[in-house]
PDB file of C-alpha atoms in Angstrom:
ATOM      1  CA  GLY I   1      -3.660 -20.358  11.807  1.00 54.00           C
ATOM      2  CA  ALA I   2      -2.315 -19.912   8.274  1.00 79.00           C
ATOM      3  CA  GLY I   3      -1.089 -16.637   7.093  1.00 91.00           C
ATOM      4  CA  VAL I   4      -1.048 -15.135   3.674  1.00 94.00           C
ATOM      5  CA  SER I   5       0.697 -17.441   1.103  1.00 95.00           C
ATOM      6  CA  GLN I   6       2.101 -16.639  -2.259  1.00 96.00           C
ATOM      7  CA  THR I   7       3.228 -18.765  -5.028  1.00 96.00           C
ATOM      8  CA  PRO I   8       5.750 -19.277  -6.597  1.00 96.00           C
ATOM      9  CA  SER I   9       8.291 -17.697  -4.215  1.00 93.00           C
ATOM     10  CA  ASN I  10      10.592 -17.067  -7.247  1.00 95.00           C
ATOM     11  CA  LYS I  11       9.848 -16.853 -10.929  1.00 96.00           C
ATOM     12  CA  VAL I  12      12.249 -16.322 -13.804  1.00 97.00           C
ATOM     13  CA  THR I  13      10.990 -15.683 -17.206  1.00 97.00           C
ATOM     14  CA  GLU I  14      12.031 -14.465 -20.466  1.00 97.00           C
ATOM     15  CA  LYS I  15      10.998 -11.044 -21.824  1.00 97.00           C
ATOM     16  CA  GLY I  16       7.797 -11.112 -23.841  1.00 97.00           C
ATOM     17  CA  LYS I  17       6.442 -14.191 -21.799  1.00 97.00           C
ATOM     18  CA  TYR I  18       3.168 -14.336 -19.781  1.00 97.00           C
ATOM     19  CA  VAL I  19       3.191 -14.890 -15.963  1.00 98.00           C
ATOM     20  CA  GLU I  20       0.740 -15.554 -13.296  1.00 98.00           C
ATOM     21  CA  LEU I  21       1.357 -14.857  -9.522  1.00 98.00           C
ATOM     22  CA  ARG I  22      -0.895 -16.298  -6.942  1.00 98.00           C
ATOM     23  CA  CYS I  23      -2.048 -15.103  -3.566  1.00 98.00           C
ATOM     24  CA  ASP I  24      -3.873 -17.052  -0.908  1.00 97.00           C
ATOM     25  CA  PRO I  25      -5.205 -14.712   1.631  1.00 97.00           C
ATOM     26  CA  ILE I  26      -6.131 -15.425   5.350  1.00 96.00           C
ATOM     27  CA  SER I  27      -9.393 -17.163   5.474  1.00 95.00           C
ATOM     28  CA  GLY I  28     -12.265 -14.795   6.102  1.00 94.00           C
ATOM     29  CA  HIS I  29     -10.378 -11.694   4.962  1.00 95.00           C
ATOM     30  CA  THR I  30     -12.421  -9.748   2.419  1.00 95.00           C
ATOM     31  CA  ALA I  31      -9.909  -7.206   1.421  1.00 95.00           C
ATOM     32  CA  LEU I  32      -6.918  -8.205  -0.627  1.00 96.00           C
ATOM     33  CA  TYR I  33      -4.039  -5.991  -1.895  1.00 95.00           C
ATOM     34  CA  TRP I  34      -1.312  -6.456  -4.388  1.00 97.00           C
ATOM     35  CA  TYR I  35       1.923  -4.270  -4.111  1.00 95.00           C
ATOM     36  CA  ARG I  36       5.264  -4.188  -6.123  1.00 96.00           C
ATOM     37  CA  GLN I  37       8.617  -3.519  -4.498  1.00 93.00           C
ATOM     38  CA  SER I  38      11.608  -2.817  -6.547  1.00 91.00           C
ATOM     39  CA  LEU I  39      15.011  -3.045  -5.295  1.00 86.00           C
ATOM     40  CA  GLY I  40      15.803  -0.379  -2.592  1.00 82.00           C
ATOM     41  CA  GLN I  41      12.402   1.004  -2.674  1.00 86.00           C
ATOM     42  CA  GLY I  42       9.305   0.753  -0.571  1.00 88.00           C
ATOM     43  CA  PRO I  43       6.265  -1.063  -1.851  1.00 91.00           C
ATOM     44  CA  GLU I  44       3.983   0.468  -4.347  1.00 93.00           C
ATOM     45  CA  PHE I  45       0.314  -0.144  -4.511  1.00 93.00           C
ATOM     46  CA  LEU I  46      -1.029  -1.913  -7.602  1.00 96.00           C
ATOM     47  CA  ILE I  47      -4.630  -2.934  -6.956  1.00 96.00           C
ATOM     48  CA  TYR I  48      -7.080  -3.668  -4.153  1.00 94.00           C
ATOM     49  CA  PHE I  49     -10.042  -6.032  -3.947  1.00 95.00           C
ATOM     50  CA  GLN I  50     -13.020  -5.918  -1.753  1.00 94.00           C
ATOM     51  CA  GLY I  51     -14.646  -9.314  -2.190  1.00 93.00           C
ATOM     52  CA  THR I  52     -14.635 -10.321  -5.838  1.00 93.00           C
ATOM     53  CA  GLY I  53     -14.391  -6.765  -7.319  1.00 92.00           C
ATOM     54  CA  ALA I  54     -11.494  -4.541  -7.768  1.00 92.00           C
ATOM     55  CA  ALA I  55     -12.260  -1.613  -5.782  1.00 89.00           C
ATOM     56  CA  ASP I  56      -9.175   0.327  -6.757  1.00 91.00           C
ATOM     57  CA  ASP I  57      -6.915  -0.593  -9.660  1.00 93.00           C
ATOM     58  CA  SER I  58      -5.199   2.802 -10.085  1.00 91.00           C
ATOM     59  CA  GLY I  59      -1.749   1.533  -9.308  1.00 93.00           C
ATOM     60  CA  LEU I  60      -1.592  -0.979 -12.199  1.00 96.00           C
ATOM     61  CA  PRO I  61       1.091   0.493 -14.352  1.00 95.00           C
ATOM     62  CA  ASN I  62      -0.439  -0.357 -17.775  1.00 95.00           C
ATOM     63  CA  ASP I  63      -2.771  -2.710 -19.491  1.00 95.00           C
ATOM     64  CA  ARG I  64      -0.254  -5.576 -19.547  1.00 97.00           C
ATOM     65  CA  PHE I  65      -1.130  -6.049 -15.844  1.00 97.00           C
ATOM     66  CA  PHE I  66      -4.402  -7.592 -14.671  1.00 97.00           C
ATOM     67  CA  ALA I  67      -5.709  -9.225 -11.515  1.00 97.00           C
ATOM     68  CA  VAL I  68      -8.662 -11.288 -10.684  1.00 97.00           C
ATOM     69  CA  ARG I  69     -10.215 -12.610  -7.572  1.00 96.00           C
ATOM     70  CA  PRO I  70     -13.176 -14.746  -8.942  1.00 95.00           C
ATOM     71  CA  GLU I  71     -14.511 -16.347  -5.695  1.00 93.00           C
ATOM     72  CA  GLY I  72     -13.543 -13.616  -3.240  1.00 91.00           C
ATOM     73  CA  SER I  73     -10.540 -15.451  -1.860  1.00 95.00           C
ATOM     74  CA  VAL I  74      -7.565 -16.530  -3.924  1.00 97.00           C
ATOM     75  CA  SER I  75      -6.277 -13.954  -6.230  1.00 98.00           C
ATOM     76  CA  THR I  76      -4.019 -14.040  -9.405  1.00 98.00           C
ATOM     77  CA  LEU I  77      -1.882 -11.214 -10.830  1.00 98.00           C
ATOM     78  CA  LYS I  78      -1.344 -11.790 -14.456  1.00 98.00           C
ATOM     79  CA  ILE I  79       1.328 -10.023 -16.384  1.00 98.00           C
ATOM     80  CA  GLN I  80       1.420 -10.093 -20.290  1.00 97.00           C
ATOM     81  CA  ARG I  81       4.330  -9.526 -22.511  1.00 97.00           C
ATOM     82  CA  THR I  82       6.643  -9.209 -19.607  1.00 97.00           C
ATOM     83  CA  GLU I  83       9.379  -6.563 -19.634  1.00 97.00           C
ATOM     84  CA  ARG I  84      12.822  -6.429 -17.789  1.00 96.00           C
ATOM     85  CA  GLY I  85      11.392  -3.386 -15.857  1.00 95.00           C
ATOM     86  CA  ASP I  86       8.649  -5.680 -14.419  1.00 97.00           C
ATOM     87  CA  SER I  87      11.342  -7.401 -12.308  1.00 96.00           C
ATOM     88  CA  ALA I  88      10.484  -6.884  -8.595  1.00 95.00           C
ATOM     89  CA  VAL I  89       9.092  -8.545  -5.558  1.00 94.00           C
ATOM     90  CA  TYR I  90       5.309  -8.793  -5.898  1.00 96.00           C
ATOM     91  CA  LEU I  91       3.531  -8.630  -2.398  1.00 95.00           C
ATOM     92  CA  CYS I  92       0.120  -9.550  -1.548  1.00 96.00           C
ATOM     93  CA  ALA I  93      -1.576  -8.514   1.642  1.00 94.00           C
ATOM     94  CA  SER I  94      -5.087  -9.250   3.128  1.00 94.00           C
ATOM     95  CA  SER I  95      -7.142  -7.732   5.816  1.00 93.00           C
ATOM     96  CA  LEU I  96     -10.592  -8.431   7.470  1.00 93.00           C
ATOM     97  CA  GLY I  97     -11.942  -5.319   5.813  1.00 89.00           C
ATOM     98  CA  PRO I  98     -11.026  -2.043   4.303  1.00 84.00           C
ATOM     99  CA  GLY I  99      -8.818   0.002   6.642  1.00 80.00           C
ATOM    100  CA  ASP I 100      -8.079  -3.049   9.007  1.00 85.00           C
ATOM    101  CA  GLU I 101      -4.557  -4.175   9.650  1.00 85.00           C
ATOM    102  CA  GLN I 102      -2.961  -5.846   6.616  1.00 88.00           C
ATOM    103  CA  TYR I 103      -1.093  -9.056   6.936  1.00 91.00           C
ATOM    104  CA  PHE I 104       1.539  -9.508   4.214  1.00 92.00           C
ATOM    105  CA  GLY I 105       2.577 -12.628   2.380  1.00 92.00           C
ATOM    106  CA  PRO I 106       6.305 -13.566   1.705  1.00 91.00           C
ATOM    107  CA  GLY I 107       6.163 -12.132  -1.823  1.00 93.00           C
ATOM    108  CA  THR I 108       7.045 -13.556  -5.194  1.00 95.00           C
ATOM    109  CA  ARG I 109      10.429 -12.410  -6.669  1.00 94.00           C
ATOM    110  CA  LEU I 110       9.985 -11.938 -10.475  1.00 97.00           C
ATOM    111  CA  THR I 111      12.943 -11.748 -12.610  1.00 96.00           C
ATOM    112  CA  VAL I 112      12.534 -10.934 -16.347  1.00 97.00           C
ATOM    113  CA  THR I 113      15.669 -11.833 -18.379  1.00 96.00           C
TER     114      THR I 113
ATOM    115  CA  LYS D   1       8.322  14.995  -2.871  1.00 66.00           C
ATOM    116  CA  ASN D   2       7.144  11.659  -1.554  1.00 84.00           C
ATOM    117  CA  GLU D   3       3.988  11.672   0.482  1.00 91.00           C
ATOM    118  CA  VAL D   4       5.771   9.583   3.163  1.00 95.00           C
ATOM    119  CA  GLU D   5       9.355  10.293   4.002  1.00 95.00           C
ATOM    120  CA  GLN D   6      11.612   8.476   6.427  1.00 96.00           C
ATOM    121  CA  SER D   7      14.802   9.258   8.046  1.00 96.00           C
ATOM    122  CA  PRO D   8      17.399   8.150   8.170  1.00 96.00           C
ATOM    123  CA  GLN D   9      17.660   5.888   5.115  1.00 95.00           C
ATOM    124  CA  ASN D  10      20.393   3.809   6.616  1.00 96.00           C
ATOM    125  CA  LEU D  11      21.423   3.455  10.294  1.00 97.00           C
ATOM    126  CA  THR D  12      24.085   1.394  12.026  1.00 97.00           C
ATOM    127  CA  ALA D  13      24.302   0.787  15.799  1.00 97.00           C
ATOM    128  CA  GLN D  14      26.058  -1.148  18.390  1.00 97.00           C
ATOM    129  CA  GLU D  15      24.288  -3.621  20.333  1.00 97.00           C
ATOM    130  CA  GLY D  16      22.360  -2.185  23.232  1.00 97.00           C
ATOM    131  CA  GLU D  17      21.905   1.335  21.657  1.00 97.00           C
ATOM    132  CA  PHE D  18      18.568   3.168  21.667  1.00 97.00           C
ATOM    133  CA  ILE D  19      17.348   3.643  18.039  1.00 97.00           C
ATOM    134  CA  THR D  20      14.931   6.014  16.641  1.00 98.00           C
ATOM    135  CA  ILE D  21      13.569   6.044  13.162  1.00 98.00           C
ATOM    136  CA  ASN D  22      11.332   9.003  11.868  1.00 98.00           C
ATOM    137  CA  CYS D  23       8.451   9.203   9.535  1.00 98.00           C
ATOM    138  CA  SER D  24       6.790  12.420   8.221  1.00 97.00           C
ATOM    139  CA  TYR D  25       3.789  12.374   5.919  1.00 96.00           C
ATOM    140  CA  SER D  26       1.940  15.000   3.959  1.00 94.00           C
ATOM    141  CA  VAL D  27      -1.500  13.475   3.411  1.00 90.00           C
ATOM    142  CA  GLY D  28      -4.510  13.139   5.749  1.00 90.00           C
ATOM    143  CA  ILE D  29      -4.454   9.669   7.302  1.00 91.00           C
ATOM    144  CA  SER D  30      -6.700   7.426   9.105  1.00 89.00           C
ATOM    145  CA  ALA D  31      -3.877   5.221  10.469  1.00 91.00           C
ATOM    146  CA  LEU D  32      -0.110   4.738  10.298  1.00 94.00           C
ATOM    147  CA  HIS D  33       1.737   1.475  10.218  1.00 94.00           C
ATOM    148  CA  TRP D  34       5.409   0.465  11.053  1.00 96.00           C
ATOM    149  CA  LEU D  35       6.393  -2.713   9.232  1.00 95.00           C
ATOM    150  CA  GLN D  36       9.456  -4.799   9.425  1.00 95.00           C
ATOM    151  CA  GLN D  37      11.206  -6.467   6.500  1.00 92.00           C
ATOM    152  CA  HIS D  38      14.076  -8.865   6.913  1.00 86.00           C
ATOM    153  CA  PRO D  39      16.413  -9.544   3.919  1.00 81.00           C
ATOM    154  CA  GLY D  40      14.621 -12.049   1.534  1.00 73.00           C
ATOM    155  CA  GLY D  41      11.625 -12.164   3.824  1.00 67.00           C
ATOM    156  CA  GLY D  42       8.151 -10.816   3.784  1.00 81.00           C
ATOM    157  CA  ILE D  43       6.764  -8.031   5.578  1.00 88.00           C
ATOM    158  CA  VAL D  44       5.666  -8.215   9.236  1.00 89.00           C
ATOM    159  CA  SER D  45       3.456  -5.607  10.755  1.00 89.00           C
ATOM    160  CA  LEU D  46       4.760  -4.057  13.881  1.00 94.00           C
ATOM    161  CA  PHE D  47       2.235  -1.401  14.790  1.00 93.00           C
ATOM    162  CA  MET D  48      -0.801   0.189  13.608  1.00 91.00           C
ATOM    163  CA  LEU D  49      -1.662   3.421  15.297  1.00 92.00           C
ATOM    164  CA  SER D  50      -3.802   6.537  14.774  1.00 91.00           C
ATOM    165  CA  SER D  51      -2.939   8.444  17.888  1.00 93.00           C
ATOM    166  CA  GLY D  52      -0.642   8.516  20.931  1.00 94.00           C
ATOM    167  CA  LYS D  53       1.664   5.700  21.714  1.00 96.00           C
ATOM    168  CA  LYS D  54       2.064   1.924  21.517  1.00 96.00           C
ATOM    169  CA  LYS D  55       4.518  -0.397  23.085  1.00 96.00           C
ATOM    170  CA  HIS D  56       5.278  -3.981  22.359  1.00 94.00           C
ATOM    171  CA  GLY D  57       8.366  -5.489  24.033  1.00 96.00           C
ATOM    172  CA  ARG D  58      11.464  -3.292  23.181  1.00 97.00           C
ATOM    173  CA  LEU D  59       9.471  -1.486  20.505  1.00 97.00           C
ATOM    174  CA  ILE D  60       7.677   1.896  20.964  1.00 98.00           C
ATOM    175  CA  ALA D  61       5.767   3.747  18.336  1.00 98.00           C
ATOM    176  CA  THR D  62       4.499   7.318  18.763  1.00 97.00           C
ATOM    177  CA  ILE D  63       2.464   9.557  16.455  1.00 97.00           C
ATOM    178  CA  ASN D  64       1.708  13.281  16.460  1.00 96.00           C
ATOM    179  CA  ILE D  65      -1.270  13.785  14.158  1.00 93.00           C
ATOM    180  CA  GLN D  66      -1.039  17.611  14.294  1.00 94.00           C
ATOM    181  CA  GLU D  67       2.678  17.534  13.187  1.00 95.00           C
ATOM    182  CA  LYS D  68       2.129  14.545  10.764  1.00 95.00           C
ATOM    183  CA  HIS D  69       5.035  12.785  12.298  1.00 97.00           C
ATOM    184  CA  SER D  70       5.704   9.298  13.892  1.00 98.00           C
ATOM    185  CA  SER D  71       8.643   7.747  15.504  1.00 98.00           C
ATOM    186  CA  LEU D  72       9.667   4.085  16.036  1.00 98.00           C
ATOM    187  CA  HIS D  73      12.057   3.424  18.870  1.00 98.00           C
ATOM    188  CA  ILE D  74      13.957   0.367  19.717  1.00 97.00           C
ATOM    189  CA  THR D  75      15.316   0.030  23.228  1.00 97.00           C
ATOM    190  CA  ALA D  76      18.482  -2.166  23.943  1.00 96.00           C
ATOM    191  CA  SER D  77      18.935  -2.922  20.380  1.00 97.00           C
ATOM    192  CA  HIS D  78      20.100  -6.395  19.261  1.00 96.00           C
ATOM    193  CA  PRO D  79      21.647  -7.753  16.073  1.00 96.00           C
ATOM    194  CA  ARG D  80      18.320  -9.749  15.376  1.00 94.00           C
ATOM    195  CA  ASP D  81      16.657  -6.247  15.031  1.00 96.00           C
ATOM    196  CA  SER D  82      18.685  -5.673  11.800  1.00 96.00           C
ATOM    197  CA  ALA D  83      16.031  -5.222   9.134  1.00 96.00           C
ATOM    198  CA  VAL D  84      14.403  -2.659   6.867  1.00 95.00           C
ATOM    199  CA  TYR D  85      11.798  -0.769   8.834  1.00 97.00           C
ATOM    200  CA  ILE D  86       9.006   0.787   6.657  1.00 96.00           C
ATOM    201  CA  CYS D  87       6.511   3.352   7.489  1.00 97.00           C
ATOM    202  CA  ALA D  88       3.144   3.357   5.696  1.00 95.00           C
ATOM    203  CA  VAL D  89       0.010   5.433   5.986  1.00 94.00           C
ATOM    204  CA  ASP D  90      -3.715   4.769   5.307  1.00 89.00           C
ATOM    205  CA  SER D  91      -4.728   7.919   3.478  1.00 82.00           C
ATOM    206  CA  TYR D  92      -8.209   9.322   4.177  1.00 78.00           C
ATOM    207  CA  ASN D  93      -9.445   9.151   0.627  1.00 70.00           C
ATOM    208  CA  THR D  94      -8.302   5.675  -0.344  1.00 72.00           C
ATOM    209  CA  ASP D  95      -8.064   2.309   1.184  1.00 71.00           C
ATOM    210  CA  LYS D  96      -4.469   1.591   0.074  1.00 79.00           C
ATOM    211  CA  LEU D  97      -1.252   2.102   1.968  1.00 88.00           C
ATOM    212  CA  ILE D  98       1.180   4.646   0.918  1.00 91.00           C
ATOM    213  CA  PHE D  99       4.717   3.482   1.793  1.00 93.00           C
ATOM    214  CA  GLY D 100       7.969   5.286   2.746  1.00 94.00           C
ATOM    215  CA  THR D 101      11.187   4.025   1.242  1.00 91.00           C
ATOM    216  CA  GLY D 102      12.281   2.304   4.277  1.00 94.00           C
ATOM    217  CA  THR D 103      15.098   2.699   6.865  1.00 96.00           C
ATOM    218  CA  ARG D 104      17.928  -0.097   6.690  1.00 95.00           C
ATOM    219  CA  LEU D 105      19.008  -0.826  10.282  1.00 97.00           C
ATOM    220  CA  GLN D 106      22.095  -2.737  10.998  1.00 97.00           C
ATOM    221  CA  VAL D 107      22.896  -3.559  14.682  1.00 97.00           C
ATOM    222  CA  PHE D 108      26.499  -4.983  15.256  1.00 96.00           C
ATOM    223  CA  PRO D 109      27.402  -7.065  18.296  1.00 95.00           C
TER     224      PRO D 109
END
């Protein structure tokens, strides 16, 4: 069956612009996670959804970052007023439920120029 | 100090060698994951374990809960094993993964 998909695969944007990154989880997975991976580093947690609600958003670095999952499936990570430091690979993962094995998407490579 | 630490950071090997990557963690966990990331690629889950040992093909993962330590072993390594191997833990108090910084493995023919 289909795995986790993310679009776009690459995004280049200018400093100050707004971007949206999309994640399509595996069908039936109630838990969805966003992570950010900077070059040479391991991924860092951003936000976790259980169903439609954000169960833990403690990893969002500041209020320029926001994520939604309005129908409990697809999620969008939104970044306002992008900064060069936001450049990273943004990874999405989903799991059947909290604590279950997470399946990762291919990531979106964001470059802010 | 990071909550999850891996060693070595970089590892090179000749094809056929036995490889060990280590992971130590400082938090209470419900499970530990070993993940594989190829250059430019997404992340693939190799193992999820909470005790003992698991084996899949040439890969073996072990965990010692008392010592808060896990190892990933690759037997008869092959150039296609070249990738970054990441250790991550499910901490008791949260549902999020805490990641190590990864071990970059290069296997030469």
